[in-house]
PDB file of C-alpha atoms and ligand atoms in Angstrom:
ATOM      1  CA  MET Z   3     186.704  69.913 103.189  1.00  0.00           C
ATOM      2  CA  GLY Z   4     184.956  73.255 103.115  1.00  0.00           C
ATOM      3  CA  LEU Z   5     182.542  74.461 100.527  1.00  0.00           C
ATOM      4  CA  LEU Z   6     185.248  76.282  98.673  1.00  0.00           C
ATOM      5  CA  THR Z   7     187.305  74.500  96.076  1.00  0.00           C
ATOM      6  CA  LYS Z   8     190.470  76.510  96.555  1.00  0.00           C
ATOM      7  CA  PRO Z   9     191.818  78.829  99.211  1.00  0.00           C
ATOM      8  CA  ILE Z  10     190.523  82.359  99.015  1.00  0.00           C
ATOM      9  CA  LYS Z  11     193.316  84.740  99.883  1.00  0.00           C
ATOM     10  CA  SER Z  12     192.453  87.843  97.955  1.00  0.00           C
ATOM     11  CA  LEU Z  13     189.535  89.871  96.676  1.00  0.00           C
ATOM     12  CA  ASP Z  14     190.442  88.512  93.266  1.00  0.00           C
ATOM     13  CA  ASP Z  15     190.015  84.911  94.513  1.00  0.00           C
ATOM     14  CA  LEU Z  16     186.723  85.908  96.084  1.00  0.00           C
ATOM     15  CA  PHE Z  17     185.574  87.503  92.823  1.00  0.00           C
ATOM     16  CA  VAL Z  18     186.368  84.338  90.854  1.00  0.00           C
ATOM     17  CA  HIS Z  19     184.713  82.130  93.462  1.00  0.00           C
ATOM     18  CA  THR Z  20     181.550  84.252  93.431  1.00  0.00           C
ATOM     19  CA  LEU Z  21     181.515  84.177  89.642  1.00  0.00           C
ATOM     20  CA  GLN Z  22     181.649  80.357  89.787  1.00  0.00           C
ATOM     21  CA  ASP Z  23     178.892  80.429  92.396  1.00  0.00           C
ATOM     22  CA  VAL Z  24     176.492  82.495  90.257  1.00  0.00           C
ATOM     23  CA  TYR Z  25     177.398  80.374  87.230  1.00  0.00           C
ATOM     24  CA  TYR Z  26     176.174  77.354  89.192  1.00  0.00           C
ATOM     25  CA  ALA Z  27     173.095  79.260  90.370  1.00  0.00           C
ATOM     26  CA  GLU Z  28     172.090  80.241  86.811  1.00  0.00           C
ATOM     27  CA  GLN Z  29     172.533  76.620  85.677  1.00  0.00           C
ATOM     28  CA  GLN Z  30     170.355  75.310  88.513  1.00  0.00           C
ATOM     29  CA  LEU Z  31     167.700  77.944  87.813  1.00  0.00           C
ATOM     30  CA  THR Z  32     167.692  76.914  84.153  1.00  0.00           C
ATOM     31  CA  LYS Z  33     166.776  73.408  85.334  1.00  0.00           C
ATOM     32  CA  ALA Z  34     164.285  74.565  87.976  1.00  0.00           C
ATOM     33  CA  LEU Z  35     162.272  77.071  85.934  1.00  0.00           C
ATOM     34  CA  PRO Z  36     160.711  74.562  83.484  1.00  0.00           C
ATOM     35  CA  LYS Z  37     159.305  72.656  86.489  1.00  0.00           C
ATOM     36  CA  MET Z  38     157.821  75.883  87.853  1.00  0.00           C
ATOM     37  CA  ILE Z  39     156.371  76.720  84.427  1.00  0.00           C
ATOM     38  CA  ALA Z  40     154.696  73.301  84.284  1.00  0.00           C
ATOM     39  CA  LYS Z  41     153.125  73.723  87.722  1.00  0.00           C
ATOM     40  CA  VAL Z  42     151.680  77.235  87.628  1.00  0.00           C
ATOM     41  CA  SER Z  43     148.366  78.123  86.001  1.00  0.00           C
ATOM     42  CA  ASP Z  44     148.190  81.912  85.927  1.00  0.00           C
ATOM     43  CA  PRO Z  45     148.964  82.880  82.303  1.00  0.00           C
ATOM     44  CA  MET Z  46     150.929  86.024  83.214  1.00  0.00           C
ATOM     45  CA  LEU Z  47     153.000  84.172  85.778  1.00  0.00           C
ATOM     46  CA  LYS Z  48     153.673  81.373  83.315  1.00  0.00           C
ATOM     47  CA  LYS Z  49     154.651  83.874  80.625  1.00  0.00           C
ATOM     48  CA  GLY Z  50     156.905  85.719  83.077  1.00  0.00           C
ATOM     49  CA  PHE Z  51     158.706  82.480  83.974  1.00  0.00           C
ATOM     50  CA  GLU Z  52     159.103  81.582  80.295  1.00  0.00           C
ATOM     51  CA  THR Z  53     160.614  84.984  79.527  1.00  0.00           C
ATOM     52  CA  HIS Z  54     162.951  84.696  82.494  1.00  0.00           C
ATOM     53  CA  LEU Z  55     164.005  81.183  81.523  1.00  0.00           C
ATOM     54  CA  ALA Z  56     165.207  82.543  78.169  1.00  0.00           C
ATOM     55  CA  GLU Z  57     166.968  85.403  79.988  1.00  0.00           C
ATOM     56  CA  THR Z  58     168.544  82.975  82.453  1.00  0.00           C
ATOM     57  CA  LYS Z  59     170.022  80.875  79.630  1.00  0.00           C
ATOM     58  CA  ASN Z  60     171.443  84.048  78.129  1.00  0.00           C
ATOM     59  CA  GLN Z  61     172.814  85.124  81.516  1.00  0.00           C
ATOM     60  CA  THR Z  62     174.693  81.823  81.710  1.00  0.00           C
ATOM     61  CA  LYS Z  63     176.298  82.615  78.335  1.00  0.00           C
ATOM     62  CA  ARG Z  64     177.082  86.136  79.543  1.00  0.00           C
ATOM     63  CA  LEU Z  65     178.932  84.641  82.520  1.00  0.00           C
ATOM     64  CA  GLU Z  66     180.942  82.476  80.117  1.00  0.00           C
ATOM     65  CA  GLN Z  67     181.874  85.685  78.288  1.00  0.00           C
ATOM     66  CA  ILE Z  68     183.018  87.179  81.610  1.00  0.00           C
ATOM     67  CA  PHE Z  69     185.106  84.082  82.420  1.00  0.00           C
ATOM     68  CA  GLY Z  70     186.725  84.586  79.007  1.00  0.00           C
ATOM     69  CA  LEU Z  71     187.441  88.262  79.703  1.00  0.00           C
ATOM     70  CA  ILE Z  72     189.228  87.486  82.966  1.00  0.00           C
ATOM     71  CA  GLY Z  73     191.069  84.493  81.533  1.00  0.00           C
ATOM     72  CA  GLU Z  74     189.475  81.854  83.763  1.00  0.00           C
ATOM     73  CA  PRO Z  75     187.837  78.621  82.626  1.00  0.00           C
ATOM     74  CA  ALA Z  76     184.049  78.675  82.982  1.00  0.00           C
ATOM     75  CA  LYS Z  77     183.545  76.522  86.035  1.00  0.00           C
ATOM     76  CA  ALA Z  78     180.635  76.116  88.430  1.00  0.00           C
ATOM     77  CA  VAL Z  79     181.015  75.605  92.167  1.00  0.00           C
ATOM     78  CA  THR Z  80     178.123  74.371  94.263  1.00  0.00           C
ATOM     79  CA  CYS Z  81     176.077  77.189  95.711  1.00  0.00           C
ATOM     80  CA  PRO Z  82     174.246  75.801  98.758  1.00  0.00           C
ATOM     81  CA  ALA Z  83     172.190  78.994  99.001  1.00  0.00           C
ATOM     82  CA  ILE Z  84     170.489  78.595  95.618  1.00  0.00           C
ATOM     83  CA  ASP Z  85     170.132  74.835  96.192  1.00  0.00           C
ATOM     84  CA  GLY Z  86     168.276  75.676  99.418  1.00  0.00           C
ATOM     85  CA  ILE Z  87     166.037  78.233  97.720  1.00  0.00           C
ATOM     86  CA  ILE Z  88     165.182  75.740  94.951  1.00  0.00           C
ATOM     87  CA  ASP Z  89     164.645  72.851  97.413  1.00  0.00           C
ATOM     88  CA  GLU Z  90     162.301  74.998  99.440  1.00  0.00           C
ATOM     89  CA  ALA Z  91     160.399  76.063  96.307  1.00  0.00           C
ATOM     90  CA  ASN Z  92     159.979  72.437  95.226  1.00  0.00           C
ATOM     91  CA  ALA Z  93     158.811  71.428  98.686  1.00  0.00           C
ATOM     92  CA  ILE Z  94     156.228  74.179  98.951  1.00  0.00           C
ATOM     93  CA  LEU Z  95     154.916  73.591  95.426  1.00  0.00           C
ATOM     94  CA  GLY Z  96     154.679  69.892  96.211  1.00  0.00           C
ATOM     95  CA  ASP Z  97     152.692  70.614  99.355  1.00  0.00           C
ATOM     96  CA  ALA Z  98     150.303  73.225  97.910  1.00  0.00           C
ATOM     97  CA  LYS Z  99     146.880  71.615  97.580  1.00  0.00           C
ATOM     98  CA  ASP Z 100     145.180  74.490  95.810  1.00  0.00           C
ATOM     99  CA  GLN Z 101     146.247  75.778  92.384  1.00  0.00           C
ATOM    100  CA  ASP Z 102     145.769  79.460  93.219  1.00  0.00           C
ATOM    101  CA  VAL Z 103     147.675  79.147  96.479  1.00  0.00           C
ATOM    102  CA  LEU Z 104     150.391  77.290  94.543  1.00  0.00           C
ATOM    103  CA  ASP Z 105     150.637  80.197  92.069  1.00  0.00           C
ATOM    104  CA  ALA Z 106     151.096  82.688  94.909  1.00  0.00           C
ATOM    105  CA  ALA Z 107     153.714  80.397  96.466  1.00  0.00           C
ATOM    106  CA  ALA Z 108     155.551  80.028  93.149  1.00  0.00           C
ATOM    107  CA  ALA Z 109     155.782  83.799  92.665  1.00  0.00           C
ATOM    108  CA  ALA Z 110     157.116  84.220  96.212  1.00  0.00           C
ATOM    109  CA  ALA Z 111     159.638  81.401  95.782  1.00  0.00           C
ATOM    110  CA  ALA Z 112     160.856  82.889  92.500  1.00  0.00           C
ATOM    111  CA  GLN Z 113     161.321  86.251  94.206  1.00  0.00           C
ATOM    112  CA  ALA Z 114     163.609  84.628  96.765  1.00  0.00           C
ATOM    113  CA  ALA Z 115     165.789  83.436  93.863  1.00  0.00           C
ATOM    114  CA  GLU Z 116     165.733  86.860  92.204  1.00  0.00           C
ATOM    115  CA  HIS Z 117     166.755  88.565  95.420  1.00  0.00           C
ATOM    116  CA  TYR Z 118     169.640  86.136  95.830  1.00  0.00           C
ATOM    117  CA  GLU Z 119     170.802  86.911  92.304  1.00  0.00           C
ATOM    118  CA  ILE Z 120     170.388  90.668  92.803  1.00  0.00           C
ATOM    119  CA  ALA Z 121     172.577  90.473  95.931  1.00  0.00           C
ATOM    120  CA  ARG Z 122     175.267  88.458  94.149  1.00  0.00           C
ATOM    121  CA  TYR Z 123     175.395  90.561  90.991  1.00  0.00           C
ATOM    122  CA  GLY Z 124     175.461  93.784  93.026  1.00  0.00           C
ATOM    123  CA  THR Z 125     178.493  92.470  94.908  1.00  0.00           C
ATOM    124  CA  LEU Z 126     180.208  91.260  91.726  1.00  0.00           C
ATOM    125  CA  ILE Z 127     179.798  94.704  90.139  1.00  0.00           C
ATOM    126  CA  ALA Z 128     181.311  96.409  93.195  1.00  0.00           C
ATOM    127  CA  TRP Z 129     184.252  93.974  93.286  1.00  0.00           C
ATOM    128  CA  ALA Z 130     184.801  94.161  89.515  1.00  0.00           C
ATOM    129  CA  ARG Z 131     185.083  97.960  89.791  1.00  0.00           C
ATOM    130  CA  GLU Z 132     187.447  97.694  92.750  1.00  0.00           C
ATOM    131  CA  LEU Z 133     189.629  95.195  90.865  1.00  0.00           C
ATOM    132  CA  GLY Z 134     189.761  97.371  87.749  1.00  0.00           C
ATOM    133  CA  ARG Z 135     187.777  94.840  85.725  1.00  0.00           C
ATOM    134  CA  ASP Z 136     185.564  97.468  84.201  1.00  0.00           C
ATOM    135  CA  ASP Z 137     185.261  95.408  81.020  1.00  0.00           C
ATOM    136  CA  THR Z 138     183.003  92.978  82.905  1.00  0.00           C
ATOM    137  CA  VAL Z 139     180.841  95.585  84.637  1.00  0.00           C
ATOM    138  CA  GLN Z 140     178.537  96.312  81.727  1.00  0.00           C
ATOM    139  CA  LEU Z 141     177.801  92.599  81.243  1.00  0.00           C
ATOM    140  CA  PHE Z 142     176.992  92.155  84.927  1.00  0.00           C
ATOM    141  CA  GLU Z 143     174.797  95.245  84.801  1.00  0.00           C
ATOM    142  CA  GLN Z 144     172.736  93.858  81.922  1.00  0.00           C
ATOM    143  CA  THR Z 145     172.029  90.749  83.972  1.00  0.00           C
ATOM    144  CA  LEU Z 146     171.320  92.730  87.144  1.00  0.00           C
ATOM    145  CA  ALA Z 147     168.767  94.843  85.239  1.00  0.00           C
ATOM    146  CA  GLU Z 148     167.031  91.661  84.034  1.00  0.00           C
ATOM    147  CA  GLU Z 149     166.927  90.206  87.561  1.00  0.00           C
ATOM    148  CA  LYS Z 150     165.455  93.420  88.947  1.00  0.00           C
ATOM    149  CA  ALA Z 151     162.862  93.604  86.161  1.00  0.00           C
ATOM    150  CA  ALA Z 152     161.884  89.956  86.769  1.00  0.00           C
ATOM    151  CA  ASP Z 153     161.491  90.681  90.479  1.00  0.00           C
ATOM    152  CA  ARG Z 154     159.368  93.786  89.796  1.00  0.00           C
ATOM    153  CA  LYS Z 155     157.126  91.874  87.413  1.00  0.00           C
ATOM    154  CA  LEU Z 156     156.574  89.149  90.032  1.00  0.00           C
ATOM    155  CA  THR Z 157     155.588  91.783  92.601  1.00  0.00           C
ATOM    156  CA  GLU Z 158     153.124  93.294  90.139  1.00  0.00           C
ATOM    157  CA  VAL Z 159     151.469  89.974  89.245  1.00  0.00           C
ATOM    158  CA  ALA Z 160     151.340  88.839  92.878  1.00  0.00           C
ATOM    159  CA  GLU Z 161     149.880  92.093  94.166  1.00  0.00           C
ATOM    160  CA  ALA Z 162     147.483  92.647  91.269  1.00  0.00           C
ATOM    161  CA  ARG Z 163     146.013  89.157  91.291  1.00  0.00           C
ATOM    162  CA  LEU Z 164     147.738  86.081  92.695  1.00  0.00           C
ATOM    163  CA  ASN Z 165     147.664  87.045  96.363  1.00  0.00           C
ATOM    164  CA  ARG Z 166     144.063  88.272  96.203  1.00  0.00           C
ATOM    165  CA  VAL Z 167     142.820  85.107  94.524  1.00  0.00           C
ATOM    166  CA  ALA Z 168     144.806  82.935  96.946  1.00  0.00           C
ATOM    167  CA  ALA Z 169     143.320  84.867  99.876  1.00  0.00           C
ATOM    168  CA  THR Z 170     139.804  83.767  98.879  1.00  0.00           C
ATOM    169  CA  LYS Z 171     140.753  80.101  99.468  1.00  0.00           C
ATOM    170  CA  ALA Z 172     139.790  78.714 102.826  1.00  0.00           C
TER     171      ALA Z 172
HETATM  172 FE1  LIG Q 201     169.772  84.909  86.647  1.00  0.00          FE
HETATM  173 FE1  LIG Q 202     166.769  85.543  87.811  1.00  0.00          FE
END
């Protein structure tokens, strides 16, 4: 059996599948973020993760709203890409022997997740427009704006402090 739960014959099928994929991704990130929050020490990074955890929970609800709008049950399908990003983050945080290096690694790992989400939501917006599902576009755009803001904030914290502090460690 392939990764896909049902045959994908149309752009509409692909849209629904990708919606189920991001629904899974948001759920997994909701589970992963508290572990990241517990492990990092930089107060701004911790605060940023806490804010994004709340946003992520809300994004999951927003996806449920979108499922409702298109008349599909809210269902998650395994997304091996986000599982891989989270597995890699856990592995690197487990291996980091220095707290400051761990903080820099955590910010970088989180940015990999944000970039995945940005790619997915960008595609979903394009497909929603193509399929005439303009009612969903604004909801996707709210989430995309949050993902981009989270990514920007991580860049700022990493470049302003985390990377520099980590660079002083031998
Ligand atoms: Fe998200
Ligand atoms: Fe995110």
